[in-house]
Coordinates of C-alpha atoms and ligand atoms in Angstrom, one line a residue:
X262 CA 178.3 11.4 58.4
X263 CA 175.1 10.5 60.2
X264 CA 175.3 7.6 62.4
X265 CA 172.5 5.2 63.1
X266 CA 171.6 5.2 66.7
X267 CA 170.9 1.4 66.9
X268 CA 174.4 0.4 66.0
X269 CA 175.3 1.3 69.6
X270 CA 173.2 -1.6 70.9
X271 CA 175.2 -4.0 68.7
X272 CA 178.5 -2.4 69.8
X273 CA 177.6 -2.8 73.5
X274 CA 176.5 -6.3 72.9
X275 CA 179.7 -7.1 71.0
X276 CA 181.8 -5.8 73.9
X277 CA 179.9 -7.9 76.4
X278 CA 180.2 -11.0 74.3
X279 CA 183.9 -10.6 74.1
X280 CA 184.2 -10.0 77.9
X281 CA 182.2 -13.2 78.4
X282 CA 184.5 -15.1 76.1
X283 CA 187.7 -13.8 77.8
X284 CA 186.3 -14.4 81.3
X285 CA 185.5 -17.9 80.2
X286 CA 189.0 -18.4 78.8
X287 CA 190.3 -17.4 82.2
X288 CA 188.1 -20.0 83.9
X289 CA 185.8 -17.5 85.6
X290 CA 182.5 -19.0 86.4
X291 CA 178.9 -17.6 86.2
X292 CA 180.0 -14.1 85.2
X293 CA 180.3 -15.0 81.5
X294 CA 176.7 -16.2 81.4
X295 CA 175.7 -13.0 83.1
X296 CA 177.5 -10.9 80.4
X297 CA 176.0 -13.0 77.6
X298 CA 172.5 -12.7 79.0
X299 CA 172.9 -8.9 79.1
X300 CA 174.4 -8.9 75.6
X301 CA 171.5 -10.8 74.3
X302 CA 169.0 -8.5 76.0
X303 CA 170.7 -5.4 74.6
X304 CA 171.0 -6.9 71.1
X305 CA 167.3 -7.6 70.9
X306 CA 166.3 -4.4 72.7
X307 CA 163.9 -2.4 70.6
X308 CA 165.1 0.8 72.4
X309 CA 168.3 2.7 71.8
X310 CA 170.7 1.7 74.6
X311 CA 172.3 5.1 74.8
X312 CA 168.9 6.7 75.4
X313 CA 168.0 4.2 78.0
X314 CA 171.3 4.8 79.8
X315 CA 170.8 8.6 79.6
X316 CA 167.4 8.2 81.2
X317 CA 168.8 6.1 84.0
X318 CA 166.5 3.2 83.1
X319 CA 169.1 0.5 82.5
X320 CA 167.9 -1.5 85.5
X321 CA 164.7 -2.2 83.5
X322 CA 166.5 -4.4 81.0
X323 CA 166.2 -8.0 82.0
X324 CA 169.6 -9.3 83.0
X325 CA 171.2 -5.9 83.7
X326 CA 172.3 -5.4 87.3
X327 CA 174.3 -2.7 88.9
X328 CA 177.7 -3.8 87.7
X329 CA 176.7 -4.3 84.1
X330 CA 174.7 -1.0 84.1
X331 CA 177.9 0.8 85.1
X332 CA 179.7 -0.9 82.3
X333 CA 177.0 0.1 79.8
X334 CA 177.3 3.7 81.0
X335 CA 181.1 3.6 80.5
X336 CA 180.7 2.2 77.0
X337 CA 178.1 4.8 76.0
X338 CA 180.3 7.6 77.3
X339 CA 183.7 6.4 76.1
X340 CA 183.0 3.9 73.4
X341 CA 185.2 1.4 75.3
X342 CA 185.4 -0.7 78.4
X343 CA 188.6 -0.6 80.6
X344 CA 187.7 -4.1 82.0
X345 CA 187.9 -5.5 78.4
X346 CA 191.1 -3.7 77.6
X347 CA 192.8 -5.3 80.6
X348 CA 191.4 -8.8 79.8
X349 CA 192.8 -8.5 76.3
X350 CA 196.2 -7.7 77.7
X351 CA 196.2 -10.7 80.1
X352 CA 195.5 -13.5 77.6
X353 CA 197.6 -15.1 74.9
X354 CA 197.7 -13.0 71.8
X355 CA 194.9 -13.5 69.3
X356 CA 192.7 -15.7 71.4
X357 CA 189.8 -13.2 71.2
X358 CA 189.9 -13.2 67.4
X359 CA 189.7 -17.0 67.3
X360 CA 186.8 -17.3 69.7
X361 CA 184.7 -15.0 67.6
X362 CA 184.4 -17.9 65.2
X363 CA 181.5 -20.2 65.5
X364 CA 182.8 -23.5 66.8
X365 CA 186.0 -22.2 68.4
X366 CA 185.6 -22.3 72.1
X367 CA 188.0 -20.7 74.6
X368 CA 189.9 -24.0 75.2
X369 CA 190.6 -24.5 71.5
X370 CA 191.5 -20.9 71.0
X371 CA 194.1 -21.0 73.8
X372 CA 195.6 -24.2 72.5
X373 CA 195.8 -22.8 69.0
X374 CA 197.5 -19.6 70.1
X375 CA 199.8 -21.0 72.8
X376 CA 200.8 -24.3 71.4
X377 CA 200.6 -23.8 67.6
X378 CA 201.2 -20.1 67.1
X379 CA 197.8 -19.6 65.4
X380 CA 196.9 -16.1 66.4
X381 CA 194.7 -14.7 63.6
X382 CA 191.7 -15.9 61.6
X383 CA 193.9 -15.8 58.5
X384 CA 196.5 -18.1 60.3
X385 CA 193.6 -20.5 61.1
X386 CA 192.2 -20.4 57.6
X387 CA 195.5 -21.2 56.1
X388 CA 196.1 -24.1 58.5
X389 CA 192.6 -25.5 57.9
X390 CA 192.8 -25.1 54.1
X391 CA 196.1 -26.9 54.1
X392 CA 194.6 -29.8 56.1
X393 CA 196.9 -29.2 59.1
X394 CA 194.2 -28.7 61.7
X395 CA 192.8 -32.2 61.6
X396 CA 195.8 -33.7 63.3
X397 CA 195.8 -31.4 66.3
X398 CA 194.6 -32.8 69.6
X399 CA 190.8 -32.1 69.9
X400 CA 190.4 -31.4 66.2
X401 CA 189.4 -33.7 63.4
X402 CA 188.4 -33.6 59.7
X403 CA 184.9 -32.5 60.6
X404 CA 186.0 -29.7 62.9
X405 CA 188.4 -28.5 60.3
X406 CA 185.6 -28.3 57.7
X407 CA 183.3 -26.6 60.1
X408 CA 186.0 -24.0 60.9
X409 CA 186.4 -23.2 57.2
X410 CA 182.6 -22.6 56.9
X411 CA 182.5 -20.4 60.0
X412 CA 185.5 -18.3 58.8
X413 CA 183.6 -17.7 55.5
X414 CA 180.5 -16.7 57.4
X415 CA 182.3 -14.3 59.7
X416 CA 184.3 -12.7 56.9
X417 CA 181.0 -11.9 55.1
X418 CA 179.6 -10.4 58.2
X419 CA 182.7 -8.3 58.8
X420 CA 183.3 -7.1 55.3
X421 CA 179.8 -6.2 54.2
X422 CA 178.1 -3.0 55.3
X423 CA 174.5 -1.8 55.4
X424 CA 173.2 0.0 52.4
X425 CA 171.8 2.7 54.7
X426 CA 175.2 3.4 56.2
X427 CA 177.1 3.5 52.9
X428 CA 174.7 5.2 50.4
X429 CA 175.1 8.7 51.9
X430 CA 178.9 8.4 51.8
X431 CA 178.8 7.1 48.2
X432 CA 176.5 10.0 47.2
X433 CA 178.8 12.5 48.8
X434 CA 181.8 11.2 46.7
X435 CA 179.6 11.1 43.6
X436 CA 178.7 14.8 44.1
X437 CA 182.3 15.9 44.6
X438 CA 183.4 14.1 41.4
X439 CA 180.4 15.5 39.5
X440 CA 181.5 19.1 40.4
X441 CA 184.8 18.7 38.4
X442 CA 184.8 20.5 35.0
X443 CA 186.3 17.5 33.2
X444 CA 183.7 15.1 34.4
X445 CA 181.0 14.5 31.8
X446 CA 179.1 11.8 33.5
X447 CA 179.2 10.1 36.9
X448 CA 177.2 7.2 38.3
X449 CA 177.3 4.8 41.2
X450 CA 177.6 1.2 39.9
X451 CA 177.9 -2.3 41.4
X452 CA 175.7 -3.4 44.3
X453 CA 175.2 0.1 45.6
X454 CA 173.5 1.1 42.3
X455 CA 171.4 -2.1 42.6
X456 CA 170.5 -1.0 46.1
X457 CA 171.4 -4.3 47.6
X458 CA 170.7 -4.5 51.3
X459 CA 174.4 -4.9 52.1
X460 CA 177.4 -3.6 50.2
X461 CA 180.8 -5.2 49.8
X462 CA 182.6 -2.2 48.2
X463 CA 181.4 0.9 46.5
X464 CA 181.8 1.2 42.7
X465 CA 181.7 4.5 40.9
X466 CA 182.0 5.2 37.2
X467 CA 183.0 8.5 35.6
X468 CA 183.4 9.7 32.0
X469 CA 186.1 12.3 31.9
X470 CA 188.5 13.9 29.5
X471 CA 191.1 14.3 32.2
X472 CA 191.4 10.9 34.1
X473 CA 194.6 12.0 35.9
X474 CA 192.9 15.0 37.5
X475 CA 189.9 12.9 38.5
X476 CA 192.1 10.2 40.1
X477 CA 194.1 12.9 41.9
X478 CA 191.0 14.4 43.4
X479 CA 189.5 11.0 44.2
X480 CA 192.6 9.7 46.0
X481 CA 192.9 12.8 48.2
X482 CA 189.2 13.1 49.1
X483 CA 188.6 13.8 52.8
X484 CA 188.0 10.5 54.5
X485 CA 190.4 8.5 52.3
X486 CA 192.8 6.7 54.6
X487 CA 194.7 4.4 52.2
X488 CA 195.2 4.3 48.4
X489 CA 195.2 0.6 47.4
X490 CA 196.0 1.0 43.7
X491 CA 196.2 4.0 41.5
X492 CA 196.0 4.1 37.7
X493 CA 194.4 6.2 35.0
X494 CA 191.5 3.8 34.4
X495 CA 191.0 2.4 37.9
X496 CA 191.8 3.6 41.4
X497 CA 190.9 1.9 44.7
X498 CA 190.9 3.6 48.1
X499 CA 189.9 2.6 51.6
X500 CA 188.0 5.2 53.6
X501 CA 188.6 5.7 57.3
X502 CA 185.4 3.9 58.0
X503 CA 187.0 0.8 56.4
X504 CA 184.9 0.7 53.3
X505 CA 186.7 0.2 49.9
X506 CA 185.7 2.5 47.0
X507 CA 186.6 1.6 43.4
X508 CA 186.6 4.4 40.8
X509 CA 186.8 3.7 37.1
X510 CA 187.2 6.4 34.6
X511 CA 186.3 5.7 30.9
X512 CA 185.8 7.7 27.8
X513 CA 182.4 9.1 27.1
X514 CA 181.6 7.0 24.1
X515 CA 181.6 3.8 26.1
X516 CA 180.2 5.1 29.3
X517 CA 176.9 3.2 28.8
X518 CA 178.6 -0.1 28.2
X519 CA 180.9 0.4 31.2
X520 CA 178.0 1.4 33.4
X521 CA 176.1 -1.7 32.3
X522 CA 179.1 -3.9 33.0
X523 CA 180.1 -2.5 36.3
X524 CA 176.6 -2.4 37.7
X525 CA 176.3 -6.1 37.4
X526 CA 175.3 -8.3 39.0
X527 CA 177.8 -10.7 37.6
X528 CA 174.9 -13.2 37.1
X529 CA 172.8 -10.6 35.2
X530 CA 175.8 -9.8 33.0
X531 CA 176.4 -13.5 32.2
X532 CA 172.7 -13.8 31.1
X533 CA 173.2 -10.7 28.8
X534 CA 176.4 -11.9 27.4
X535 CA 174.7 -15.2 26.4
X536 CA 172.2 -13.2 24.3
X537 CA 175.1 -11.4 22.6
X538 CA 177.0 -14.5 21.9
X539 CA 173.9 -16.1 20.3
X540 CA 174.0 -13.2 17.7
X541 CA 177.7 -13.5 17.1
X542 CA 178.2 -10.3 19.1
X543 CA 180.6 -9.6 22.0
X544 CA 179.5 -7.6 25.0
X545 CA 182.0 -6.2 27.4
X546 CA 182.7 -3.0 29.3
X547 CA 183.7 -1.2 26.0
X548 CA 180.6 -1.9 24.1
X549 CA 178.5 -4.3 22.1
X550 CA 180.5 -5.5 19.1
X551 CA 179.4 -7.3 15.9
X552 CA 182.2 -9.8 15.5
X553 CA 181.5 -10.4 11.8
X554 CA 181.7 -6.7 10.7
X555 CA 183.8 -5.4 13.6
X556 CA 181.2 -2.7 14.0
X557 CA 180.2 -1.3 17.4
X558 CA 176.5 -1.7 17.8
X559 CA 176.0 0.1 21.2
X560 CA 178.1 1.5 24.1
X561 CA 177.5 5.2 24.6
X562 CA 174.3 4.9 26.6
X563 CA 173.2 2.0 28.7
X564 CA 169.6 1.8 27.4
X565 CA 171.1 1.4 23.9
X566 CA 172.9 -1.8 25.0
X567 CA 169.7 -3.3 26.2
X568 CA 167.8 -2.1 23.2
X569 CA 170.3 -3.7 20.8
X570 CA 169.9 -7.0 22.6
X571 CA 166.1 -6.8 22.1
X572 CA 165.4 -5.9 25.7
X573 CA 163.6 -3.1 27.5
X574 CA 165.9 -1.2 29.8
X575 CA 166.1 -3.0 33.2
X576 CA 166.0 -1.1 36.5
X577 CA 169.3 -1.7 38.3
X578 CA 167.4 -3.1 41.4
X579 CA 166.2 -6.0 39.2
X580 CA 169.6 -7.0 37.8
X581 CA 170.1 -10.2 39.8
X582 CA 169.3 -12.8 37.1
X583 CA 166.0 -13.6 38.8
X584 CA 163.9 -13.7 35.6
X585 CA 164.3 -10.0 34.6
X586 CA 166.1 -10.7 31.3
X587 CA 163.3 -13.0 30.2
X588 CA 160.7 -10.4 31.3
X589 CA 162.5 -7.6 29.5
X590 CA 162.5 -9.6 26.3
X591 CA 158.8 -10.5 26.7
X592 CA 157.8 -6.9 27.7
X593 CA 156.5 -8.1 31.0
X594 CA 158.8 -6.2 33.4
X595 CA 156.8 -5.0 36.5
X596 CA 155.7 -1.4 36.9
X597 CA 158.1 -0.8 39.8
X598 CA 157.1 1.3 42.7
X599 CA 158.9 4.7 42.5
X600 CA 161.0 6.3 45.2
X601 CA 158.5 9.1 45.3
X602 CA 155.3 7.0 45.4
X603 CA 155.0 6.6 49.1
X604 CA 152.3 9.0 50.5
X605 CA 152.9 8.3 54.2
X606 CA 154.8 6.3 56.7
X607 CA 152.9 3.6 58.6
X608 CA 155.4 2.9 61.4
X609 CA 156.6 5.9 63.4
X610 CA 157.7 6.1 67.0
X611 CA 157.7 9.2 69.2
X612 CA 158.8 10.3 72.7
X613 CA 155.6 8.7 74.0
X614 CA 157.5 5.5 73.9
X615 CA 161.2 5.3 73.0
X616 CA 161.4 7.8 70.1
X617 CA 163.5 11.0 70.2
X618 CA 161.0 13.4 68.9
X619 CA 157.4 14.5 69.7
X620 CA 154.3 13.7 67.6
X621 CA 154.3 17.3 66.3
X622 CA 158.0 17.2 65.5
X623 CA 157.6 13.9 63.6
X624 CA 154.5 15.4 61.8
X625 CA 156.5 18.4 60.8
X626 CA 159.4 16.3 59.4
X627 CA 156.9 14.1 57.5
X628 CA 155.3 17.2 55.9
X629 CA 158.7 18.3 54.8
X630 CA 159.1 15.0 53.0
X631 CA 155.9 15.6 51.2
X632 CA 153.8 13.0 53.0
X633 CA 150.1 13.2 53.3
X634 CA 149.8 11.1 56.5
X635 CA 151.8 9.1 59.0
X636 CA 150.8 6.5 61.6
X637 CA 152.1 7.0 65.1
X638 CA 152.8 3.4 66.2
X639 CA 154.5 3.5 69.7
X640 CA 155.0 0.3 71.5
X641 CA 152.4 -1.2 73.7
X642 CA 152.7 -1.8 77.4
X643 CA 154.2 -5.3 77.6
X644 CA 157.4 -4.0 75.9
X645 CA 158.5 -2.4 79.2
X646 CA 161.9 -1.5 78.0
X647 CA 160.7 0.6 75.1
X648 CA 158.4 2.4 77.6
X649 CA 155.4 0.8 76.0
X650 CA 152.1 2.7 76.5
X651 CA 149.4 1.5 78.9
X652 CA 145.9 1.4 77.5
X653 CA 145.2 4.6 79.4
X654 CA 148.3 6.4 78.0
X655 CA 147.4 5.2 74.5
X656 CA 143.9 6.6 74.9
X657 CA 145.5 9.9 75.9
X658 CA 147.7 9.7 72.8
X659 CA 144.7 9.1 70.6
X660 CA 143.0 12.2 72.0
X661 CA 146.3 14.2 71.5
X662 CA 146.4 13.1 67.9
X663 CA 142.8 14.1 67.3
X664 CA 143.6 17.5 68.8
X665 CA 146.6 18.0 66.5
X666 CA 144.6 16.9 63.5
X667 CA 141.8 19.3 64.3
X668 CA 144.4 22.2 64.5
X669 CA 146.1 21.2 61.2
X670 CA 145.0 23.3 58.2
X671 CA 146.8 21.7 55.3
X672 CA 145.1 18.3 55.2
X673 CA 148.1 16.4 56.6
X674 CA 146.7 13.7 58.8
X675 CA 148.1 11.8 61.8
X676 CA 146.8 8.3 62.1
X677 CA 146.6 6.8 65.6
X678 CA 148.2 3.4 65.9
X679 CA 150.3 1.0 67.9
X680 CA 153.1 -1.4 67.4
X681 CA 151.8 -4.0 69.7
X682 CA 153.5 -7.3 70.7
X683 CA 152.5 -10.7 69.6
X684 CA 152.7 -12.9 72.7
X685 CA 154.1 -16.4 72.8
X686 CA 150.7 -17.8 72.0
X687 CA 149.8 -15.2 69.4
X688 CA 147.7 -13.0 71.7
X689 CA 148.0 -9.2 71.3
X690 CA 148.9 -7.2 74.4
X691 CA 146.0 -4.7 73.9
X692 CA 142.3 -5.4 74.3
X693 CA 140.0 -5.4 71.3
X694 CA 138.3 -2.4 72.8
X695 CA 141.6 -0.4 72.8
X696 CA 142.5 -1.7 69.3
X697 CA 139.1 -0.7 67.9
X698 CA 139.9 3.0 68.6
X699 CA 143.1 3.0 66.5
X700 CA 143.5 3.6 62.8
X701 CA 146.5 1.4 62.3
X702 CA 147.6 -1.7 64.2
X703 CA 151.0 -3.1 63.6
X704 CA 151.7 -6.3 65.4
X705 CA 155.3 -7.6 65.9
X706 CA 157.2 -10.4 67.5
X707 CA 159.7 -8.9 70.0
X708 CA 160.5 -11.9 72.2
X709 CA 160.6 -15.7 72.3
X710 CA 162.7 -15.9 69.1
X711 CA 163.8 -19.4 70.0
X712 CA 160.4 -21.0 69.4
X713 CA 160.2 -23.8 66.9
X714 CA 159.1 -23.0 63.3
X715 CA 155.7 -24.5 63.9
X716 CA 155.2 -22.6 67.1
X717 CA 156.2 -19.3 65.5
X718 CA 154.1 -19.9 62.4
X719 CA 151.0 -20.6 64.5
X720 CA 151.8 -17.7 66.7
X721 CA 151.9 -15.2 63.9
X722 CA 148.9 -16.6 62.2
X723 CA 146.9 -16.5 65.5
X724 CA 147.9 -12.8 65.7
X725 CA 146.6 -12.1 62.2
X726 CA 143.3 -13.8 63.2
X727 CA 142.7 -10.9 65.5
X728 CA 140.5 -8.8 63.3
X729 CA 142.1 -5.5 64.4
X730 CA 145.6 -6.4 63.2
X731 CA 146.4 -4.6 60.0
X732 CA 150.1 -5.2 59.5
X733 CA 152.7 -7.7 60.7
X734 CA 155.8 -5.7 61.6
X735 CA 159.3 -6.8 60.6
X736 CA 157.9 -10.3 59.9
X737 CA 161.1 -12.4 60.2
X738 CA 162.9 -10.5 63.0
X739 CA 166.3 -10.6 61.3
X740 CA 168.9 -8.0 62.0
X741 CA 171.3 -7.7 59.1
X742 CA 174.9 -8.8 59.7
X743 CA 173.9 -9.8 63.2
X744 CA 170.8 -11.8 63.8
X745 CA 169.3 -14.6 61.7
X746 CA 165.6 -14.6 61.0
X747 CA 163.6 -16.7 63.5
X748 CA 162.3 -20.0 62.2
X749 CA 158.9 -19.5 60.5
X750 CA 157.0 -21.0 57.6
X751 CA 156.6 -17.9 55.6
X752 CA 154.6 -19.5 52.8
X753 CA 151.9 -20.5 55.4
X754 CA 152.0 -17.0 56.9
X755 CA 151.7 -15.4 53.5
X756 CA 148.7 -17.6 52.6
X757 CA 147.0 -16.7 55.8
X758 CA 147.8 -13.0 55.3
X759 CA 146.4 -12.9 51.8
X760 CA 143.2 -14.6 52.8
X761 CA 142.7 -12.5 56.0
X762 CA 143.7 -9.2 54.3
X763 CA 146.6 -8.5 56.6
X764 CA 149.6 -6.6 55.1
X765 CA 153.2 -7.6 55.5
X766 CA 155.5 -4.8 56.5
X767 CA 158.7 -4.0 54.7
X768 CA 160.5 -2.4 57.6
X769 CA 162.8 0.2 56.1
X770 CA 165.1 0.6 59.1
X771 CA 168.6 0.0 57.5
X772 CA 169.5 -2.9 59.8
X773 CA 166.2 -4.7 59.2
X774 CA 164.8 -4.4 55.6
X775 CA 162.4 -7.1 56.7
X776 CA 160.7 -8.6 54.6
X777 CA 163.8 -8.9 52.4
X778 CA 163.7 -8.5 48.7
X779 CA 163.3 -12.2 48.0
X780 CA 160.7 -12.7 50.7
X781 CA 158.7 -9.7 49.5
X782 CA 158.6 -11.1 46.0
X783 CA 157.4 -14.5 47.3
X784 CA 154.8 -12.8 49.5
X785 CA 153.5 -10.9 46.4
X786 CA 153.3 -14.2 44.5
X787 CA 151.0 -15.4 47.4
X788 CA 148.8 -12.4 46.8
X789 CA 149.9 -10.4 49.9
X790 CA 149.7 -6.6 50.2
X791 CA 152.5 -4.6 51.8
X792 CA 153.0 -1.7 54.1
X793 CA 156.2 0.3 54.1
X794 CA 157.3 1.7 57.5
X795 CA 160.5 3.4 58.5
X796 CA 160.3 2.3 62.1
X797 CA 161.6 5.9 62.7
X798 CA 162.8 6.7 66.2
X799 CA 163.8 10.2 65.2
X800 CA 163.0 12.7 62.5
X801 CA 166.1 11.8 60.6
X802 CA 165.1 8.2 60.5
X803 CA 162.0 9.0 58.4
X804 CA 164.4 9.2 55.5
X805 CA 165.1 5.5 55.8
X806 CA 161.9 4.9 53.8
X807 CA 164.1 5.0 50.7
X808 CA 165.7 1.7 51.7
X809 CA 162.3 0.1 52.1
X810 CA 161.3 1.3 48.7
X811 CA 164.6 -0.1 47.3
X812 CA 163.8 -3.5 48.9
X813 CA 160.3 -3.3 47.5
X814 CA 161.7 -2.6 44.0
X815 CA 164.2 -5.5 44.4
X816 CA 161.1 -7.6 45.3
X817 CA 159.4 -6.6 42.0
X818 CA 156.6 -4.7 43.8
X819 CA 154.3 -2.3 42.0
X820 CA 152.6 0.7 43.6
X821 CA 149.4 -1.3 43.7
X822 CA 151.0 -3.9 46.0
X823 CA 151.7 -1.3 48.7
X824 CA 148.9 0.2 50.7
X825 CA 150.7 3.4 51.6
X826 CA 151.0 4.5 48.0
X827 CA 147.3 5.2 48.2
X828 CA 145.6 8.5 49.1
X829 CA 144.3 8.6 52.7
X830 CA 140.7 7.7 52.0
X831 CA 141.7 4.7 49.9
X832 CA 144.3 3.7 52.5
X833 CA 141.5 3.7 55.2
X834 CA 139.5 1.3 53.0
X835 CA 142.5 -1.1 52.7
X836 CA 142.8 -1.3 56.5
X837 CA 140.7 -3.8 58.4
X838 CA 137.9 -3.0 60.8
Ligands
DGT238 P1 179.6 -6.2 46.3 O1 180.7 -5.2 46.0 O2 180.1 -7.5 46.8 O3 178.5 -5.6 47.1 O4 178.9 -6.6 44.9 P2 179.1 -6.0 43.4 O5 178.1 -6.5 42.6 O6 179.3 -4.5 43.5 O7 180.5 -6.6 43.0 P3 181.9 -6.0 42.6 O8 182.2 -4.8 43.4 O9 182.9 -7.2 42.8 O10 181.8 -5.7 41.0 C1 181.0 -4.7 40.5 C2 180.4 -5.1 39.3 O11 181.4 -5.3 38.2 C3 179.7 -6.5 39.3 O12 178.4 -6.3 39.9 C4 179.7 -6.9 37.9 C5 181.0 -6.4 37.4 N1 182.1 -7.5 37.5 C6 183.1 -7.4 38.3 N2 183.9 -8.5 38.2 C7 183.3 -9.3 37.3 C8 183.6 -10.5 36.7 O13 184.5 -11.2 37.0 N3 182.7 -11.0 35.7 C9 181.6 -10.2 35.4 N4 180.8 -10.7 34.5 N5 181.3 -9.1 35.9 C10 182.1 -8.6 36.9
CA239 CA1 180.9 -3.4 44.7
CA240 CA1 184.3 -3.3 43.3
ZN241 ZN1 159.3 -3.5 66.4

């Protein structure tokens, strides 16, 4: 399975956070802060830590001295840290699990483990739920309630996975099942079919004449580490990556109803069931049944279920009960952007900054994907750690791009661009003169995430007032399952973007998907246009565009809303200056 290079940054940061916690538990001073500072820097680093380590440039990361650099090298090479292993052995059992919860400091964790035998998050949850924590010294009713909340939050973070990580795995299983002779139909279902940004578990549906054979193949697939439950209609397994996969096998004549039911969402299904009930019908995974006559109205194909209920077929990405059922009834569903509608990628990095492949290599890979153009948007100078380009290097790059374009014979076009930084006060780290020479200017926030909402809002609006800025990159700064969005008044930003003609990016990097589906939809309602960019740091990353399109579809976007569905000449007209 392909691995996403950026997870390494999070892994390294996680190890340092734990070292910091354990050192603090031991009463060591100063060092914990040093590890935390380093962890923070690595977590928010736009460059891949393994690459930085390989290039011997760790000392350029703020907060990384010799000792921590050595630890990073050790982690990158061995995926572990001996120092952490020995710290874990030294301390009372379970303390490190407890301190991972928001609101449980080291002192509380030690007391819980040593004095009360609470060693796991599950122990703690049980104690809190039973109201037994509030009487412990240092705790109270309020702490107890807070602990329950943070347990819920941390469980969500641990148990959900990125769509971009899971979809290739799910497709592989789907292909293997499809190759069986007895399998008539197979489809992904659940949140993965809806292309939700994170996935709880994978759901797969099969129509087969030989359920036993399908279950046997499924439960012995390579990568299956545990079979949780095995039957002829449902089997659940856990893969060695920790993700659960549920397979349901049904008969062909109610595959459509089952697909509709198991695709969900639960809220969407409830809305549909209400429509059925109003007609004295019953809708479940077997079909749509007329209760008066006992006749089955639909069930073999999914569209038939929707049709019988007086609805147009609804794309899975829309099935969240966010108005899609009403729109399907009124015939006002959006003309959703297709997965093949993107003509070029407007956010691509190369070896000129922190990417892994050259301009030519990225162009070659983009051609293979059928693109007509890509914008090379390496970081600008003030992002030292990503080896940002000085104005002089950027000018060299522009000339290099012109040279490659002149040599190209197939009409594929490289656009020159930048991903420049929005400074604390909204200034851009490149001069107008430099910006004027570029085709595409993406401006992003990469620092100062702790500003107030007002400051951040003003900052981003100020950046958009620079007439050369075309696109705001990853507009909320969130990292899925890891970092919350920064505080910002998105409605104000969207209004300004719409009136200034600046596009909002949907950054398709699997850990970002920023804007999110819901924010994208709100931006569209404010009249904003969008740019989809993979933020690729390697040729392989270009394929992440699919997740950006999924997010756009979940945000109800049409091709017209997205500037890079347009042919090159038209795209140029949609860019500013
Ligand atoms: P996930 O796995 O958390 O990412 O989200 P889903 O939507 O895949 O949820 P999951 O795996 O629990 O169930 C798959 C689908 O099956 C769900 O979207 C709708 C359907 N379903 C499951 N349980 C129920 C239920 O209790 N009521 C209804 N109406 N539908 C259900
Ligand atoms: Ca699921
Ligand atoms: Ca499931
Ligand atoms: Zn960026």
